Amino acid sequence: MIIILMGPPGSGKGTQAVRLAEKTDLPHIAVGDMLREAVDSKSKLGKKAAEFMSSGSLVPDELTIDLVKERLSRLDCDKGFILDGFPRSQIQADALEEILDEMEYKVVYIDIPLEEVIKRNSKRVSCRSCRTVYNIDNNPTTKEGVCDQCGGGLYQRDDDKPDVIKHRFGVYVEKTKPLVDFYSDKDKLLQVSGLGGMDAVFEALLGVLEIAP
Ligand code: AMP
């Protein structure tokens, strides 16, 4: 099964992708996490990607396409995968069509309005080690500032600061949102509201994907 999760920054797609991966035993391909790892390790890709990421812009298509192509060619993707954060532009969507060839896939769009995007992202903190994402208001850690999963320290990503969030949302509306129509025209699009709690959104996701709860 190939699942592509789409939605504005803060729609919860990363959190839902982790749960979906546990449920289906499919690999979770989180392109933002892969890019942050590249930045942290100061690799060639990381050095090129860093300035785009910290300003909330998209990393150039050719870099992300190569990254995803390589990741999807690995053995663990043979039985399917969950793509989180790709494609984010028409060029990436066209490249993905080529990569997938005629393989079947489903796209789920998690929809939330702009006010909620800003509210959620400004309350978002991430683990420096394992990158698990928390929300200070509605998904806090047991011990403040410490990751429940691995004990790592939490921080606010530079691109979760209010000005950058607004820019990220603008980039999303301009470059990524049009893909909703692209996939809808192909009859691939499923949609859930991202406004409920995490459990409600997950249940809705399982429902549209026809996965038994
Ligand atoms: P995310 O963790 O998915 O919110 O992504 C964080 C940042 O990584 C984005 O704001 C972009 O700068 C970059 N990024 C992630 N995925 C992509 C992509 N498919 N294309 C270009 N840039 C991306």
Coordinates of N, CA and C and ligand atoms in Angstrom, one line a residue:
M1 N 0.8 -1.2 0.0 CA 0.0 0.0 0.0 C 0.9 1.3 0.0
I2 N 0.6 2.2 -0.9 CA 1.3 3.4 -0.9 C 0.4 4.5 -0.5
I3 N 0.8 5.3 0.5 CA -0.1 6.3 1.1 C 0.7 7.6 1.0
I4 N 0.1 8.7 0.5 CA 0.7 10.0 0.5 C -0.1 10.9 1.4
L5 N 0.5 11.4 2.4 CA -0.2 12.3 3.3 C 0.1 13.7 2.9
M6 N -1.0 14.5 2.7 CA -0.9 15.9 2.4 C -1.6 16.8 3.4
G7 N -1.1 18.0 3.6 CA -1.8 18.9 4.5 C -0.9 20.1 4.8
P8 N -1.5 21.2 5.3 CA -0.7 22.4 5.6 C 0.3 22.0 6.8
P9 N 1.3 22.9 6.9 CA 2.2 22.6 8.1 C 1.4 22.7 9.4
G10 N 1.5 21.7 10.2 CA 0.7 21.8 11.5 C -0.6 21.0 11.4
S11 N -0.9 20.4 10.2 CA -2.1 19.7 10.1 C -2.1 18.4 10.9
G12 N -0.9 18.0 11.3 CA -0.7 16.8 12.1 C -0.3 15.6 11.2
K13 N 0.1 15.9 10.0 CA 0.4 14.7 9.1 C 1.6 13.9 9.6
G14 N 2.6 14.5 10.2 CA 3.7 13.8 10.7 C 3.3 12.9 11.8
T15 N 2.5 13.4 12.8 CA 2.1 12.6 13.9 C 1.2 11.4 13.4
Q16 N 0.3 11.7 12.5 CA -0.6 10.7 12.0 C 0.2 9.7 11.2
A17 N 1.3 10.1 10.5 CA 2.1 9.2 9.6 C 2.8 8.2 10.5
V18 N 3.3 8.7 11.7 CA 3.9 7.7 12.6 C 3.0 6.7 13.1
R19 N 1.7 7.1 13.4 CA 0.7 6.1 13.9 C 0.3 5.1 12.8
L20 N 0.2 5.7 11.6 CA -0.2 4.9 10.5 C 0.9 3.8 10.2
A21 N 2.1 4.3 10.3 CA 3.3 3.4 10.0 C 3.3 2.2 11.0
E22 N 3.0 2.6 12.3 CA 2.9 1.5 13.4 C 1.8 0.5 13.0
K23 N 0.7 1.1 12.6 CA -0.5 0.3 12.4 C -0.3 -0.7 11.2
T24 N 0.3 -0.1 10.1 CA 0.4 -0.9 8.9 C 1.8 -1.6 8.7
D25 N 2.7 -1.2 9.5 CA 4.1 -1.8 9.4 C 4.8 -1.3 8.1
L26 N 4.3 -0.2 7.6 CA 5.0 0.3 6.4 C 6.0 1.4 6.8
P27 N 7.1 1.6 6.1 CA 8.1 2.6 6.4 C 7.5 4.0 6.3
H28 N 7.8 4.9 7.2 CA 7.4 6.3 7.2 C 8.5 7.1 6.6
I29 N 8.2 7.7 5.4 CA 9.2 8.5 4.8 C 8.9 10.0 5.0
A30 N 9.6 10.5 6.0 CA 9.4 11.9 6.4 C 10.5 12.8 5.8
V31 N 10.1 13.5 4.7 CA 11.2 14.2 3.9 C 11.8 15.3 4.8
G32 N 10.9 16.0 5.6 CA 11.4 17.1 6.4 C 12.5 16.5 7.4
D33 N 12.2 15.4 8.0 CA 13.1 14.8 9.0 C 14.4 14.4 8.3
M34 N 14.3 13.8 7.1 CA 15.5 13.4 6.3 C 16.4 14.7 6.0
L35 N 15.7 15.8 5.7 CA 16.4 17.0 5.4 C 17.1 17.6 6.7
R36 N 16.3 17.5 7.8 CA 16.9 18.0 9.0 C 18.1 17.2 9.5
E37 N 18.0 15.9 9.2 CA 19.2 15.0 9.5 C 20.4 15.4 8.7
A38 N 20.1 15.7 7.4 CA 21.2 16.1 6.5 C 21.8 17.4 7.0
V39 N 21.0 18.4 7.5 CA 21.5 19.6 8.0 C 22.3 19.4 9.2
D40 N 21.8 18.6 10.1 CA 22.6 18.3 11.4 C 23.9 17.7 11.1
S41 N 23.9 16.8 10.1 CA 25.2 16.1 9.8 C 26.1 16.9 8.9
K42 N 25.6 18.1 8.5 CA 26.4 19.0 7.7 C 26.9 18.3 6.4
S43 N 26.1 17.4 5.9 CA 26.4 16.8 4.6 C 26.3 17.8 3.5
K44 N 26.7 17.4 2.3 CA 26.6 18.3 1.1 C 25.1 18.8 0.9
L45 N 24.2 17.8 1.0 CA 22.8 18.1 0.8 C 22.4 19.1 1.9
G46 N 22.8 18.8 3.2 CA 22.4 19.6 4.3 C 22.8 21.0 4.2
K47 N 24.0 21.2 3.7 CA 24.5 22.6 3.6 C 23.7 23.3 2.5
K48 N 23.3 22.6 1.5 CA 22.5 23.3 0.4 C 21.1 23.6 0.9
A49 N 20.6 22.7 1.8 CA 19.1 22.8 2.2 C 18.9 23.8 3.3
A50 N 20.0 24.0 4.1 CA 19.8 24.7 5.4 C 19.1 26.1 5.3
E51 N 19.6 26.9 4.3 CA 19.0 28.2 4.3 C 17.6 28.3 3.8
F52 N 17.2 27.3 2.9 CA 15.8 27.3 2.5 C 14.9 26.9 3.6
M53 N 15.4 25.9 4.4 CA 14.6 25.4 5.5 C 14.4 26.4 6.6
S54 N 15.5 27.1 7.0 CA 15.3 28.0 8.1 C 14.4 29.2 7.7
S55 N 14.3 29.5 6.4 CA 13.5 30.6 6.0 C 12.0 30.1 5.7
G56 N 11.8 28.8 5.8 CA 10.5 28.3 5.5 C 10.2 28.1 4.0
S57 N 11.2 28.2 3.2 CA 11.0 28.0 1.7 C 11.2 26.5 1.4
L58 N 10.8 26.2 0.2 CA 11.0 24.8 -0.2 C 12.5 24.6 -0.7
V59 N 13.0 23.5 -0.3 CA 14.3 23.1 -0.8 C 14.2 22.8 -2.3
P60 N 15.2 23.2 -3.1 CA 15.0 23.0 -4.6 C 14.5 21.5 -5.0
D61 N 13.6 21.5 -5.9 CA 13.0 20.2 -6.3 C 14.0 19.1 -6.7
E62 N 15.1 19.5 -7.4 CA 16.0 18.4 -7.8 C 16.7 17.7 -6.6
L63 N 16.9 18.5 -5.5 CA 17.5 17.9 -4.3 C 16.5 16.9 -3.7
T64 N 15.3 17.4 -3.5 CA 14.3 16.5 -2.8 C 13.9 15.3 -3.6
I65 N 13.8 15.5 -4.9 CA 13.5 14.4 -5.8 C 14.5 13.3 -5.7
D66 N 15.8 13.7 -5.8 CA 16.9 12.7 -5.7 C 16.8 12.0 -4.4
L67 N 16.6 12.8 -3.3 CA 16.6 12.2 -1.9 C 15.5 11.1 -1.8
V68 N 14.3 11.5 -2.3 CA 13.1 10.6 -2.2 C 13.3 9.4 -3.2
K69 N 13.8 9.6 -4.3 CA 14.1 8.5 -5.3 C 15.0 7.5 -4.7
E70 N 16.1 8.0 -4.0 CA 17.0 7.0 -3.4 C 16.3 6.3 -2.3
R71 N 15.6 7.0 -1.4 CA 14.9 6.4 -0.3 C 13.9 5.3 -0.7
L72 N 13.2 5.6 -1.8 CA 12.1 4.7 -2.2 C 12.7 3.5 -2.9
S73 N 13.9 3.6 -3.3 CA 14.5 2.4 -4.0 C 15.0 1.4 -3.0
R74 N 15.0 1.7 -1.7 CA 15.5 0.7 -0.7 C 14.5 -0.4 -0.5
L75 N 15.0 -1.6 -0.1 CA 14.2 -2.8 0.0 C 13.0 -2.7 0.9
D76 N 13.1 -1.9 2.0 CA 12.0 -1.8 2.9 C 10.8 -1.1 2.3
C77 N 10.9 -0.5 1.1 CA 9.8 0.1 0.5 C 9.1 -0.8 -0.5
D78 N 9.6 -2.0 -0.6 CA 9.0 -2.9 -1.6 C 7.5 -3.2 -1.4
K79 N 7.1 -3.3 -0.1 CA 5.7 -3.6 0.1 C 4.8 -2.4 0.3
G80 N 5.4 -1.2 0.1 CA 4.7 0.0 0.2 C 5.3 1.0 1.2
F81 N 4.8 2.2 1.3 CA 5.3 3.2 2.2 C 4.3 4.3 2.5
I82 N 4.7 5.1 3.5 CA 3.9 6.3 3.8 C 4.7 7.5 3.5
L83 N 4.3 8.3 2.6 CA 5.1 9.5 2.2 C 4.5 10.7 3.0
D84 N 5.4 11.4 3.7 CA 4.9 12.5 4.5 C 5.8 13.7 4.1
G85 N 5.2 14.7 3.5 CA 5.9 15.9 3.1 C 6.5 15.9 1.7
F86 N 6.0 15.0 0.9 CA 6.4 14.9 -0.5 C 5.2 14.3 -1.3
P87 N 4.8 14.8 -2.4 CA 5.3 16.0 -3.1 C 4.8 17.3 -2.5
R88 N 5.6 18.4 -2.7 CA 5.2 19.7 -2.3 C 5.2 20.7 -3.4
S89 N 5.3 20.2 -4.7 CA 5.3 21.1 -5.8 C 4.8 20.2 -7.0
Q90 N 4.4 20.9 -8.1 CA 3.9 20.2 -9.2 C 5.1 19.4 -9.9
I91 N 6.3 20.0 -9.8 CA 7.4 19.2 -10.4 C 7.7 18.0 -9.6
Q92 N 7.6 18.1 -8.3 CA 7.8 16.9 -7.4 C 6.7 15.8 -7.7
A93 N 5.4 16.3 -7.9 CA 4.3 15.4 -8.1 C 4.5 14.7 -9.5
D94 N 5.0 15.4 -10.5 CA 5.2 14.8 -11.8 C 6.4 13.7 -11.7
A95 N 7.4 14.1 -10.9 CA 8.5 13.2 -10.7 C 8.0 11.9 -10.0
L96 N 7.2 12.1 -9.0 CA 6.7 11.0 -8.2 C 5.8 10.0 -9.1
E97 N 5.1 10.6 -10.1 CA 4.3 9.8 -11.0 C 5.2 8.9 -11.8
E98 N 6.4 9.5 -12.2 CA 7.4 8.7 -12.9 C 8.0 7.6 -12.1
I99 N 8.3 7.9 -10.8 CA 8.9 7.0 -9.9 C 7.9 5.8 -9.7
L100 N 6.7 6.2 -9.4 CA 5.7 5.2 -9.1 C 5.2 4.4 -10.3
D101 N 5.5 4.9 -11.5 CA 5.1 4.3 -12.7 C 3.6 4.0 -12.7
E102 N 3.2 2.8 -12.8 CA 1.7 2.6 -12.8 C 1.2 2.1 -11.4
M103 N 2.1 2.1 -10.4 CA 1.7 1.6 -9.1 C 0.5 2.3 -8.5
E104 N -0.4 1.6 -7.8 CA -1.5 2.2 -7.2 C -1.1 3.0 -5.9
Y105 N -1.7 4.1 -5.6 CA -1.5 4.8 -4.4 C -2.7 5.6 -4.0
K106 N -2.7 6.0 -2.7 CA -3.8 6.8 -2.2 C -3.3 8.1 -1.6
V107 N -4.0 9.2 -1.8 CA -3.5 10.5 -1.2 C -4.6 10.9 -0.2
V108 N -4.1 11.2 1.0 CA -5.1 11.7 2.0 C -4.7 13.1 2.4
Y109 N -5.7 14.0 2.2 CA -5.5 15.4 2.5 C -6.1 15.7 3.9
I110 N -5.2 16.2 4.8 CA -5.7 16.6 6.1 C -5.8 18.1 6.1
D111 N -7.1 18.5 6.3 CA -7.4 19.9 6.1 C -7.6 20.6 7.4
I112 N -6.8 21.8 7.6 CA -7.1 22.7 8.7 C -6.9 24.1 8.2
P113 N -7.7 25.1 8.9 CA -7.6 26.5 8.4 C -6.3 27.2 9.0
L114 N -6.0 28.4 8.3 CA -4.8 29.1 8.6 C -4.7 29.5 10.1
E115 N -5.8 29.9 10.8 CA -5.7 30.3 12.2 C -5.1 29.2 13.0
E116 N -5.6 28.0 12.7 CA -5.2 26.8 13.5 C -3.8 26.4 13.2
V117 N -3.3 26.7 11.9 CA -1.9 26.4 11.5 C -1.0 27.2 12.4
I118 N -1.3 28.5 12.6 CA -0.4 29.4 13.3 C -0.4 29.0 14.8
K119 N -1.7 28.8 15.3 CA -1.8 28.4 16.7 C -1.0 27.1 17.0
R120 N -1.2 26.1 16.2 CA -0.6 24.9 16.5 C 1.0 24.9 16.4
N121 N 1.4 25.5 15.3 CA 2.9 25.5 15.0 C 3.6 26.3 16.1
S122 N 3.0 27.3 16.6 CA 3.7 28.1 17.6 C 3.8 27.4 18.9
K123 N 3.0 26.4 19.1 CA 3.0 25.6 20.3 C 3.7 24.2 20.1
R124 N 4.4 24.1 19.0 CA 5.0 22.8 18.6 C 6.4 22.8 19.1
V125 N 6.8 21.7 19.8 CA 8.2 21.5 20.1 C 8.6 20.1 19.6
S126 N 9.9 19.9 19.3 CA 10.3 18.7 18.7 C 11.5 18.2 19.5
C127 N 11.7 16.8 19.5 CA 12.9 16.3 20.2 C 14.1 16.4 19.3
R128 N 15.2 16.9 19.9 CA 16.4 17.0 19.1 C 17.0 15.7 18.7
S129 N 16.7 14.6 19.4 CA 17.3 13.3 19.1 C 16.5 12.5 18.2
C130 N 15.2 12.2 18.6 CA 14.4 11.2 17.8 C 13.4 12.0 16.9
R131 N 13.3 13.3 17.1 CA 12.4 14.2 16.3 C 10.9 14.0 16.5
T132 N 10.6 13.3 17.6 CA 9.1 13.2 17.9 C 8.6 14.6 18.2
V133 N 7.4 14.8 17.7 CA 6.8 16.2 17.8 C 5.7 16.2 18.9
Y134 N 5.7 17.2 19.7 CA 4.7 17.4 20.8 C 4.1 18.8 20.6
N135 N 2.9 18.9 21.3 CA 2.3 20.2 21.3 C 2.1 20.6 22.8
I136 N 2.6 21.8 23.1 CA 2.6 22.2 24.5 C 1.2 22.1 25.1
D137 N 0.2 22.5 24.3 CA -1.2 22.5 24.8 C -1.9 21.2 24.7
N138 N -1.9 20.5 23.6 CA -2.7 19.3 23.5 C -2.0 18.0 23.3
N139 N -0.7 18.0 23.4 CA 0.0 16.8 23.4 C 1.4 17.0 24.1
P140 N 1.3 17.3 25.4 CA 2.6 17.7 26.1 C 3.3 16.4 26.5
T141 N 4.6 16.6 26.8 CA 5.4 15.5 27.4 C 5.0 15.3 28.9
T142 N 5.4 14.2 29.4 CA 5.1 14.0 30.8 C 6.0 14.9 31.7
K143 N 7.2 15.0 31.3 CA 8.1 15.9 32.0 C 8.5 17.0 31.1
E144 N 8.3 18.3 31.6 CA 8.5 19.4 30.7 C 9.9 19.4 30.1
G145 N 9.9 19.6 28.8 CA 11.2 19.8 28.1 C 12.0 18.5 27.8
V146 N 11.3 17.3 28.2 CA 12.0 16.1 28.0 C 11.2 15.1 27.1
C147 N 11.8 14.5 26.1 CA 11.0 13.6 25.2 C 10.6 12.4 25.9
D148 N 9.3 12.0 25.8 CA 8.7 10.8 26.4 C 9.4 9.5 25.8
Q149 N 9.7 9.6 24.5 CA 10.2 8.5 23.7 C 11.6 8.1 24.1
C150 N 12.5 9.1 24.1 CA 13.9 8.8 24.2 C 14.6 9.6 25.3
G151 N 13.9 10.5 26.0 CA 14.6 11.3 27.0 C 15.4 12.5 26.5
G152 N 15.4 12.7 25.2 CA 16.1 13.8 24.5 C 15.5 15.1 24.9
G153 N 16.3 16.2 24.6 CA 15.8 17.5 25.0 C 14.9 18.1 23.9
L154 N 13.9 18.9 24.3 CA 13.0 19.4 23.3 C 13.4 20.8 22.9
Y155 N 13.1 21.2 21.7 CA 13.3 22.6 21.2 C 12.3 23.0 20.2
Q156 N 12.2 24.4 20.0 CA 11.3 24.9 19.0 C 12.1 25.1 17.7
R157 N 11.6 24.4 16.6 CA 12.3 24.6 15.4 C 12.3 26.0 14.9
D158 N 13.4 26.5 14.3 CA 13.4 27.9 13.8 C 12.2 28.2 12.9
D159 N 11.8 27.1 12.1 CA 10.8 27.4 11.1 C 9.4 27.3 11.8
D160 N 9.3 27.1 13.1 CA 8.0 27.1 13.8 C 7.8 28.5 14.5
K161 N 8.7 29.4 14.3 CA 8.5 30.7 14.9 C 7.5 31.5 14.0
P162 N 6.7 32.4 14.6 CA 5.5 32.9 13.9 C 5.7 33.5 12.5
D163 N 6.8 34.3 12.3 CA 6.9 34.9 11.0 C 7.2 33.8 9.9
V164 N 8.0 32.9 10.3 CA 8.4 31.8 9.4 C 7.2 30.9 9.1
I165 N 6.4 30.7 10.1 CA 5.2 29.9 9.9 C 4.3 30.5 8.8
K166 N 4.1 31.8 8.9 CA 3.2 32.5 8.0 C 3.8 32.3 6.6
H167 N 5.1 32.4 6.4 CA 5.8 32.3 5.1 C 5.6 30.8 4.6
R168 N 5.8 29.9 5.6 CA 5.6 28.5 5.2 C 4.2 28.2 4.7
F169 N 3.2 28.8 5.4 CA 1.8 28.6 4.9 C 1.6 29.2 3.5
G170 N 2.2 30.4 3.3 CA 2.1 31.1 2.0 C 2.7 30.1 0.9
V171 N 3.9 29.6 1.2 CA 4.5 28.7 0.2 C 3.6 27.5 0.0
Y172 N 3.0 27.0 1.1 CA 2.1 25.8 1.0 C 0.9 26.2 0.0
V173 N 0.3 27.4 0.2 CA -0.9 27.7 -0.6 C -0.5 27.9 -2.0
E174 N 0.7 28.4 -2.3 CA 1.1 28.7 -3.7 C 1.6 27.4 -4.4
K175 N 2.4 26.6 -3.7 CA 3.1 25.5 -4.4 C 2.5 24.2 -4.1
T176 N 2.0 23.9 -2.9 CA 1.5 22.6 -2.6 C 0.0 22.4 -2.7
K177 N -0.7 23.4 -2.3 CA -2.2 23.2 -2.3 C -2.8 22.9 -3.6
P178 N -2.2 23.4 -4.8 CA -2.7 23.0 -6.1 C -2.7 21.5 -6.3
L179 N -1.9 20.8 -5.6 CA -1.8 19.4 -5.8 C -3.0 18.6 -5.3
V180 N -3.8 19.3 -4.5 CA -5.1 18.7 -4.1 C -6.0 18.5 -5.3
D181 N -6.0 19.6 -6.2 CA -6.8 19.4 -7.4 C -6.1 18.4 -8.4
F182 N -4.8 18.4 -8.4 CA -4.1 17.5 -9.3 C -4.5 16.0 -8.9
Y183 N -4.5 15.7 -7.6 CA -4.8 14.3 -7.2 C -6.3 14.1 -7.3
S184 N -7.1 15.1 -7.1 CA -8.6 15.0 -7.1 C -8.9 14.6 -8.6
D185 N -8.3 15.3 -9.6 CA -8.6 15.1 -11.0 C -8.2 13.7 -11.4
K186 N -7.3 13.1 -10.7 CA -6.8 11.7 -11.0 C -7.7 10.7 -10.2
D187 N -8.6 11.2 -9.4 CA -9.5 10.4 -8.5 C -8.7 9.6 -7.5
K188 N -7.6 10.3 -7.0 CA -6.8 9.6 -6.0 C -7.0 10.2 -4.6
L189 N -7.8 11.3 -4.5 CA -7.8 12.1 -3.3 C -8.9 11.7 -2.3
L190 N -8.4 11.5 -1.1 CA -9.3 11.2 0.1 C -9.1 12.4 1.0
Q191 N -10.1 12.7 1.8 CA -9.9 13.9 2.7 C -10.5 13.7 4.1
V192 N -9.7 14.2 5.1 CA -10.2 14.2 6.4 C -10.0 15.6 7.1
S193 N -10.8 15.9 8.1 CA -10.6 17.1 8.8 C -9.5 16.9 9.8
G194 N -8.6 17.9 9.9 CA -7.5 17.8 10.9 C -7.9 18.5 12.2
L195 N -9.1 18.9 12.3 CA -9.5 19.7 13.5 C -9.8 18.9 14.8
G196 N -10.2 17.7 14.6 CA -10.5 16.9 15.9 C -9.2 16.6 16.7
G197 N -9.4 15.9 17.7 CA -8.2 15.4 18.5 C -7.4 14.4 17.7
M198 N -6.2 14.1 18.1 CA -5.4 13.1 17.4 C -6.0 11.8 17.1
D199 N -6.8 11.3 18.1 CA -7.4 10.0 18.0 C -8.5 10.1 16.9
A200 N -9.3 11.2 17.0 CA -10.4 11.3 16.0 C -9.9 11.4 14.6
V201 N -8.8 12.1 14.4 CA -8.2 12.3 13.1 C -7.7 10.9 12.6
F202 N -7.1 10.2 13.5 CA -6.5 8.9 13.1 C -7.6 7.9 12.7
E203 N -8.7 7.9 13.5 CA -9.9 7.1 13.2 C -10.4 7.4 11.8
A204 N -10.5 8.7 11.5 CA -11.0 9.2 10.2 C -10.1 8.7 9.1
L205 N -8.8 8.8 9.4 CA -7.8 8.4 8.4 C -8.0 6.9 8.1
L206 N -8.1 6.1 9.1 CA -8.2 4.6 8.9 C -9.5 4.4 8.1
G207 N -10.5 5.2 8.4 CA -11.8 5.0 7.7 C -11.7 5.2 6.2
V208 N -11.1 6.4 5.8 CA -11.0 6.7 4.4 C -10.1 5.7 3.7
L209 N -9.1 5.2 4.4 CA -8.1 4.3 3.8 C -8.6 2.8 3.9
E210 N -9.8 2.7 4.5 CA -10.4 1.3 4.6 C -9.4 0.3 5.3
I211 N -8.8 0.8 6.4 CA -7.9 0.0 7.2 C -8.7 -0.3 8.5
A212 N -8.8 -1.6 8.9 CA -9.6 -2.0 10.1 C -9.0 -1.3 11.3
P213 N -9.8 -0.7 12.2 CA -9.2 0.0 13.4 C -8.5 -1.0 14.4
Ligands
AMP1 P1 8.4 19.5 7.4 O1 9.1 18.8 8.5 O2 7.7 18.5 6.5 O3 7.5 20.6 7.9 O4 9.5 20.2 6.5 C1 10.3 21.2 7.0 C2 11.0 22.0 5.8 O5 11.8 21.0 5.1 C3 10.1 22.6 4.9 O6 9.6 23.9 5.3 C4 11.0 22.8 3.7 O7 12.0 23.8 3.8 C5 11.7 21.4 3.7 N1 11.0 20.4 2.9 C6 10.4 19.3 3.4 N2 9.9 18.6 2.5 C7 10.1 19.2 1.3 C8 9.8 19.0 -0.1 N3 9.1 17.9 -0.5 N4 10.3 19.9 -1.0 C9 11.0 20.9 -0.6 N5 11.3 21.2 0.6 C10 10.9 20.4 1.6

